Amino acid sequence: MTSVLAAVIATIVTVPLLGWYVIYLTSVKISKNKSKSLRRASDWTTVLFMMAVYFILIELWDQSFGWLILAIFFLIAFFVTWIQWKVSGDIQTNKLFKGIWRFNFLFFVILYLLLSGFGLISRIFS
């Protein structure tokens, strides 16, 4: 049983799009609200995409880039905070944390897709 659970977790971390899709479908079935389910699935899988990017970077270049992922996360947090302060003149923490989290989701999804494509192409030609 533990090996099956480990295989499921490894698959979801390796292929976070699958995890996102499962969470999205489950949420749609429960809430019947597609836009809320889209946001919920995105919020819950941000960490999966960050972990997938981390492991892809290790696989491609045989180095750990955990420090770079954390630096990017905090750099995005800084810029989102600065933009909210400039636009509204006030920092609303709830909106700020949602903005940081969702912008990180978008960034790491794009990075995941780019690195996956790069890794696939580089393995084909090597």
Coordinates of N, CA, C and O in Angstrom, one line a residue:
M1 N 0.8 -1.2 0.0 CA 0.0 0.0 0.0 C 0.9 1.3 0.0 O 0.5 2.2 -0.7
T2 N 1.9 1.2 0.8 CA 2.8 2.4 0.8 C 3.5 2.7 -0.5 O 3.8 3.8 -0.9
S3 N 3.8 1.6 -1.2 CA 4.5 1.7 -2.5 C 3.5 2.3 -3.5 O 3.9 3.1 -4.4
V4 N 2.3 2.0 -3.5 CA 1.3 2.6 -4.4 C 1.1 4.0 -4.1 O 1.1 4.9 -5.0
L5 N 1.0 4.4 -2.8 CA 0.9 5.8 -2.4 C 2.1 6.6 -2.8 O 2.0 7.7 -3.3
A6 N 3.3 6.0 -2.7 CA 4.5 6.7 -3.1 C 4.5 6.9 -4.6 O 5.0 7.9 -5.1
A7 N 4.1 5.9 -5.3 CA 4.0 6.0 -6.8 C 3.0 7.1 -7.2 O 3.3 7.9 -8.2
V8 N 1.9 7.2 -6.6 CA 0.9 8.2 -6.9 C 1.5 9.6 -6.6 O 1.4 10.5 -7.4
I9 N 2.1 9.8 -5.4 CA 2.7 11.1 -5.1 C 3.9 11.4 -6.0 O 4.0 12.6 -6.5
A10 N 4.7 10.4 -6.4 CA 5.8 10.7 -7.3 C 5.3 11.1 -8.7 O 5.8 12.0 -9.3
T11 N 4.2 10.5 -9.1 CA 3.6 10.9 -10.4 C 3.0 12.3 -10.4 O 3.2 13.0 -11.3
I12 N 2.4 12.6 -9.3 CA 1.8 14.0 -9.2 C 2.8 15.0 -9.2 O 2.7 16.1 -9.7
V13 N 3.9 14.7 -8.5 CA 5.0 15.7 -8.4 C 5.7 15.8 -9.7 O 6.1 16.9 -10.2
T14 N 5.9 14.7 -10.4 CA 6.6 14.7 -11.7 C 5.7 15.3 -12.8 O 6.2 16.0 -13.7
V15 N 4.4 15.0 -12.8 CA 3.5 15.6 -13.8 C 2.4 16.4 -13.1 O 1.3 15.9 -12.8
P16 N 2.8 17.6 -12.7 CA 1.8 18.4 -11.9 C 0.6 18.8 -12.7 O -0.4 19.1 -12.1
L17 N 0.6 18.8 -14.0 CA -0.6 19.1 -14.8 C -1.6 18.0 -14.5 O -2.8 18.4 -14.4
L18 N -1.2 16.8 -14.3 CA -2.2 15.8 -13.9 C -2.8 16.1 -12.5 O -4.0 15.9 -12.4
G19 N -2.0 16.5 -11.6 CA -2.5 16.8 -10.3 C -3.4 18.0 -10.3 O -4.5 18.1 -9.7
W20 N -3.1 19.0 -11.2 CA -3.9 20.2 -11.3 C -5.3 19.8 -11.9 O -6.3 20.2 -11.4
Y21 N -5.3 18.9 -12.9 CA -6.5 18.4 -13.6 C -7.4 17.6 -12.6 O -8.6 17.8 -12.6
V22 N -6.8 16.8 -11.8 CA -7.5 16.0 -10.8 C -8.2 16.9 -9.8 O -9.4 16.7 -9.5
I23 N -7.5 17.9 -9.3 CA -8.0 18.8 -8.3 C -9.1 19.6 -9.0 O -10.2 19.9 -8.4
Y24 N -8.9 20.1 -10.2 CA -9.9 20.9 -10.9 C -11.2 20.0 -11.1 O -12.3 20.5 -10.8
L25 N -11.1 18.8 -11.6 CA -12.3 18.0 -11.8 C -13.0 17.7 -10.5 O -14.3 17.8 -10.4
T26 N -12.3 17.4 -9.5 CA -12.9 17.1 -8.2 C -13.6 18.4 -7.6 O -14.7 18.3 -7.1
S27 N -13.0 19.5 -7.8 CA -13.6 20.7 -7.3 C -14.8 21.1 -8.1 O -15.8 21.6 -7.5
V28 N -14.8 20.9 -9.4 CA -16.0 21.2 -10.2 C -17.2 20.3 -9.8 O -18.3 20.7 -9.7
K29 N -16.9 19.0 -9.6 CA -17.9 18.1 -9.2 C -18.5 18.5 -7.8 O -19.7 18.3 -7.6
I30 N -17.7 19.0 -6.9 CA -18.2 19.3 -5.6 C -18.9 20.7 -5.6 O -20.0 20.8 -5.1
S31 N -18.3 21.7 -6.2 CA -18.8 23.1 -6.1 C -19.7 23.5 -7.3 O -20.5 24.4 -7.2
K32 N -19.6 22.8 -8.4 CA -20.4 23.2 -9.6 C -20.0 24.6 -10.2 O -20.8 25.2 -10.9
N33 N -18.9 25.1 -9.7 CA -18.5 26.5 -10.1 C -17.1 26.3 -10.8 O -16.1 26.1 -10.1
K34 N -17.1 26.5 -12.1 CA -15.8 26.3 -12.9 C -14.7 27.3 -12.6 O -13.6 27.0 -12.5
S35 N -15.1 28.6 -12.5 CA -14.1 29.6 -12.3 C -13.5 29.5 -10.9 O -12.3 29.7 -10.7
K36 N -14.3 29.2 -9.9 CA -13.8 29.0 -8.5 C -12.9 27.7 -8.5 O -11.9 27.7 -7.8
S37 N -13.3 26.7 -9.2 CA -12.5 25.5 -9.2 C -11.2 25.7 -9.9 O -10.2 25.1 -9.5
L38 N -11.2 26.5 -10.9 CA -9.9 26.9 -11.6 C -9.0 27.5 -10.7 O -7.8 27.2 -10.6
R39 N -9.5 28.5 -9.9 CA -8.6 29.2 -8.9 C -8.1 28.3 -7.8 O -7.0 28.3 -7.4
R40 N -9.0 27.4 -7.4 CA -8.7 26.5 -6.3 C -7.6 25.5 -6.7 O -6.7 25.3 -6.0
A41 N -7.8 25.0 -7.9 CA -6.8 24.0 -8.5 C -5.4 24.7 -8.6 O -4.4 24.1 -8.3
S42 N -5.5 25.9 -9.1 CA -4.2 26.7 -9.3 C -3.5 27.0 -7.9 O -2.3 26.8 -7.8
D43 N -4.3 27.3 -6.9 CA -3.8 27.6 -5.6 C -3.2 26.4 -5.0 O -2.1 26.4 -4.4
W44 N -3.8 25.2 -5.1 CA -3.4 24.0 -4.5 C -2.2 23.4 -5.2 O -1.5 22.6 -4.6
T45 N -2.0 23.7 -6.4 CA -0.9 23.0 -7.1 C 0.4 23.9 -7.4 O 1.3 23.4 -8.0
T46 N 0.4 25.0 -6.9 CA 1.6 25.9 -7.0 C 2.8 25.2 -6.5 O 3.9 25.2 -7.2
V47 N 2.7 24.6 -5.4 CA 3.9 23.9 -4.8 C 4.3 22.7 -5.7 O 5.5 22.5 -5.8
L48 N 3.4 22.0 -6.3 CA 3.7 20.9 -7.2 C 4.5 21.4 -8.4 O 5.5 20.8 -8.8
F49 N 4.1 22.5 -8.9 CA 4.9 23.1 -10.1 C 6.2 23.5 -9.6 O 7.2 23.4 -10.4
M50 N 6.3 24.1 -8.5 CA 7.7 24.5 -8.0 C 8.6 23.3 -7.8 O 9.7 23.4 -8.1
M51 N 8.0 22.3 -7.2 CA 8.8 21.0 -7.0 C 9.2 20.4 -8.3 O 10.3 19.9 -8.5
A52 N 8.3 20.4 -9.3 CA 8.6 19.9 -10.6 C 9.7 20.6 -11.3 O 10.6 20.0 -11.9
V53 N 9.7 21.9 -11.2 CA 10.7 22.8 -11.8 C 12.1 22.5 -11.1 O 13.1 22.3 -11.8
Y54 N 12.0 22.3 -9.8 CA 13.2 22.0 -9.0 C 13.8 20.7 -9.6 O 15.0 20.6 -9.8
F55 N 13.0 19.6 -9.7 CA 13.5 18.3 -10.1 C 13.9 18.3 -11.6 O 14.9 17.6 -12.0
I56 N 13.2 19.1 -12.4 CA 13.7 19.2 -13.8 C 15.0 19.8 -13.9 O 15.9 19.4 -14.7
L57 N 15.2 20.9 -13.1 CA 16.5 21.6 -13.2 C 17.7 20.6 -12.7 O 18.8 20.6 -13.3
I58 N 17.4 19.8 -11.7 CA 18.4 18.8 -11.2 C 18.7 17.8 -12.3 O 19.8 17.5 -12.6
E59 N 17.6 17.4 -13.0 CA 17.8 16.4 -14.0 C 18.6 16.9 -15.2 O 19.4 16.2 -15.8
L60 N 18.3 18.2 -15.6 CA 18.9 18.7 -16.8 C 20.4 19.1 -16.5 O 21.2 18.9 -17.4
W61 N 20.7 19.7 -15.4 CA 22.0 20.2 -15.1 C 22.8 19.6 -14.0 O 23.8 20.1 -13.6
D62 N 22.2 18.6 -13.3 CA 22.9 17.9 -12.2 C 23.3 18.8 -11.1 O 24.4 18.6 -10.5
Q63 N 22.5 19.9 -10.9 CA 22.8 20.8 -9.8 C 21.5 21.1 -9.1 O 20.4 21.2 -9.7
S64 N 21.6 21.5 -7.8 CA 20.4 21.9 -7.1 C 20.2 23.4 -7.3 O 21.2 24.2 -7.0
F65 N 19.0 23.8 -7.7 CA 18.7 25.2 -7.8 C 17.7 25.7 -6.9 O 16.9 26.6 -7.2
G66 N 17.6 25.0 -5.7 CA 16.6 25.4 -4.7 C 16.7 26.9 -4.3 O 15.7 27.5 -4.1
W67 N 17.9 27.3 -4.1 CA 18.1 28.7 -3.8 C 17.6 29.7 -4.8 O 17.1 30.7 -4.5
L68 N 17.7 29.3 -6.1 CA 17.2 30.1 -7.2 C 15.7 30.2 -7.2 O 15.1 31.2 -7.4
I69 N 15.1 29.0 -6.9 CA 13.6 29.0 -6.8 C 13.1 29.9 -5.7 O 12.1 30.6 -5.9
L70 N 13.7 29.8 -4.6 CA 13.3 30.6 -3.4 C 13.6 32.1 -3.7 O 12.8 33.0 -3.4
A71 N 14.7 32.4 -4.4 CA 15.0 33.8 -4.7 C 13.9 34.3 -5.7 O 13.5 35.5 -5.5
I72 N 13.5 33.5 -6.7 CA 12.5 34.0 -7.6 C 11.2 34.2 -6.9 O 10.5 35.2 -7.1
F73 N 10.8 33.3 -6.0 CA 9.6 33.4 -5.2 C 9.6 34.7 -4.5 O 8.6 35.4 -4.5
F74 N 10.6 35.0 -3.8 CA 10.7 36.2 -3.0 C 10.8 37.5 -3.9 O 10.3 38.6 -3.5
L75 N 11.5 37.4 -5.0 CA 11.5 38.5 -5.9 C 10.1 38.8 -6.5 O 9.7 40.0 -6.6
I76 N 9.4 37.8 -6.8 CA 8.0 38.0 -7.3 C 7.2 38.6 -6.2 O 6.4 39.5 -6.4
A77 N 7.4 38.1 -4.9 CA 6.6 38.7 -3.8 C 7.0 40.2 -3.6 O 6.1 41.0 -3.4
F78 N 8.2 40.5 -3.8 CA 8.6 41.9 -3.6 C 7.9 42.8 -4.7 O 7.4 43.8 -4.4
F79 N 8.0 42.3 -6.0 CA 7.4 43.1 -7.0 C 5.9 43.2 -6.9 O 5.3 44.3 -7.2
V80 N 5.2 42.2 -6.6 CA 3.8 42.2 -6.4 C 3.4 43.2 -5.3 O 2.5 44.0 -5.4
T81 N 4.2 43.1 -4.2 CA 3.9 44.1 -3.1 C 4.2 45.5 -3.5 O 3.3 46.4 -3.2
W82 N 5.2 45.7 -4.2 CA 5.5 47.1 -4.7 C 4.5 47.6 -5.6 O 4.1 48.8 -5.5
I83 N 4.0 46.8 -6.5 CA 3.0 47.2 -7.5 C 1.7 47.5 -6.8 O 1.0 48.5 -7.0
Q84 N 1.3 46.7 -5.8 CA 0.1 46.9 -5.1 C 0.2 48.2 -4.3 O -0.8 49.0 -4.2
W85 N 1.3 48.5 -3.7 CA 1.5 49.7 -2.9 C 1.5 50.9 -3.9 O 0.9 52.0 -3.5
K86 N 2.1 50.8 -5.0 CA 2.1 51.9 -6.0 C 0.7 52.2 -6.5 O 0.3 53.4 -6.7
V87 N -0.1 51.1 -6.8 CA -1.4 51.3 -7.4 C -2.4 51.8 -6.4 O -3.2 52.8 -6.7
S88 N -2.5 51.2 -5.3 CA -3.5 51.5 -4.3 C -3.1 52.4 -3.1 O -3.9 52.9 -2.4
G89 N -1.8 52.5 -2.9 CA -1.3 53.3 -1.8 C -1.4 52.6 -0.5 O -0.9 53.1 0.5
D90 N -2.0 51.5 -0.5 CA -2.2 50.7 0.8 C -2.0 49.2 0.4 O -2.3 48.8 -0.7
I91 N -1.5 48.5 1.4 CA -1.3 47.1 1.2 C -2.4 46.3 2.0 O -2.5 46.4 3.2
Q92 N -3.1 45.6 1.2 CA -4.2 44.7 1.7 C -3.6 43.3 1.7 O -3.4 42.7 0.7
T93 N -3.3 42.7 2.9 CA -2.6 41.5 3.0 C -3.3 40.3 2.3 O -2.6 39.5 1.7
N94 N -4.6 40.2 2.4 CA -5.3 39.0 1.8 C -5.1 39.1 0.3 O -4.8 38.1 -0.3
K95 N -5.4 40.2 -0.3 CA -5.2 40.4 -1.7 C -3.7 40.2 -2.1 O -3.4 39.6 -3.2
L96 N -2.9 40.7 -1.3 CA -1.4 40.6 -1.6 C -1.0 39.2 -1.6 O -0.3 38.8 -2.6
F97 N -1.3 38.4 -0.6 CA -0.9 37.0 -0.6 C -1.5 36.2 -1.8 O -0.8 35.3 -2.4
K98 N -2.8 36.4 -2.1 CA -3.4 35.8 -3.3 C -2.7 36.2 -4.6 O -2.4 35.3 -5.4
G99 N -2.3 37.4 -4.7 CA -1.6 37.9 -5.9 C -0.2 37.3 -6.0 O 0.2 36.8 -7.1
I100 N 0.5 37.2 -4.9 CA 1.8 36.6 -4.9 C 1.7 35.1 -5.3 O 2.4 34.6 -6.2
W101 N 0.8 34.4 -4.7 CA 0.7 33.0 -4.9 C 0.2 32.7 -6.3 O 0.8 31.8 -6.9
R102 N -0.7 33.5 -6.8 CA -1.2 33.2 -8.2 C -0.2 33.6 -9.3 O -0.1 33.0 -10.3
F103 N 0.6 34.7 -9.0 CA 1.6 35.1 -10.0 C 2.7 34.0 -10.0 O 3.2 33.7 -11.0
N104 N 3.0 33.5 -8.8 CA 4.0 32.4 -8.7 C 3.5 31.2 -9.5 O 4.3 30.5 -10.2
F105 N 2.2 30.9 -9.4 CA 1.7 29.8 -10.1 C 1.9 30.0 -11.6 O 2.4 29.1 -12.3
L106 N 1.5 31.1 -12.1 CA 1.7 31.4 -13.6 C 3.1 31.3 -14.0 O 3.5 30.7 -15.0
F107 N 4.0 31.9 -13.2 CA 5.4 31.8 -13.5 C 6.0 30.4 -13.6 O 6.6 30.0 -14.5
F108 N 5.6 29.6 -12.6 CA 6.2 28.3 -12.5 C 5.5 27.3 -13.5 O 6.2 26.4 -13.9
V109 N 4.3 27.5 -13.9 CA 3.7 26.7 -14.9 C 4.4 27.0 -16.2 O 4.7 26.1 -17.0
I110 N 4.6 28.3 -16.5 CA 5.3 28.6 -17.8 C 6.7 28.1 -17.8 O 7.2 27.5 -18.8
L111 N 7.4 28.2 -16.6 CA 8.8 27.7 -16.5 C 8.8 26.2 -16.6 O 9.7 25.6 -17.3
Y112 N 7.8 25.5 -16.0 CA 7.7 24.0 -16.1 C 7.5 23.6 -17.6 O 8.2 22.7 -18.1
L113 N 6.6 24.3 -18.3 CA 6.4 23.9 -19.7 C 7.6 24.2 -20.6 O 8.0 23.3 -21.4
L114 N 8.3 25.3 -20.4 CA 9.5 25.6 -21.1 C 10.6 24.6 -20.8 O 11.3 24.1 -21.7
L115 N 10.8 24.3 -19.5 CA 11.9 23.4 -19.2 C 11.6 21.9 -19.6 O 12.5 21.2 -20.0
S116 N 10.3 21.6 -19.6 CA 9.9 20.2 -20.1 C 10.2 20.1 -21.6 O 10.7 19.1 -22.1
G117 N 9.8 21.2 -22.3 CA 10.1 21.2 -23.8 C 11.6 21.2 -24.1 O 12.1 20.4 -24.9
F118 N 12.3 22.0 -23.3 CA 13.8 22.0 -23.5 C 14.4 20.7 -23.2 O 15.3 20.2 -23.9
G119 N 14.0 20.1 -22.1 CA 14.5 18.8 -21.7 C 14.2 17.7 -22.7 O 15.1 16.8 -23.0
L120 N 13.0 17.7 -23.2 CA 12.6 16.7 -24.2 C 13.4 16.9 -25.5 O 14.0 15.9 -26.0
I121 N 13.6 18.1 -26.0 CA 14.4 18.3 -27.2 C 15.8 18.0 -26.9 O 16.5 17.4 -27.8
S122 N 16.4 18.4 -25.8 CA 17.8 18.1 -25.5 C 18.1 16.6 -25.4 O 19.1 16.2 -25.8
R123 N 17.1 15.9 -24.9 CA 17.3 14.4 -24.8 C 17.2 13.7 -26.1 O 17.8 12.7 -26.4
I124 N 16.3 14.3 -27.0 CA 16.2 13.7 -28.3 C 17.5 13.9 -29.1 O 17.9 12.9 -29.8
F125 N 18.1 15.0 -29.0 CA 19.3 15.3 -29.8 C 20.6 14.9 -29.2 O 21.6 15.1 -29.8
S126 N 20.5 14.4 -28.0 CA 21.8 14.0 -27.4 C 22.0 12.5 -27.3 O 21.2 11.7 -27.6

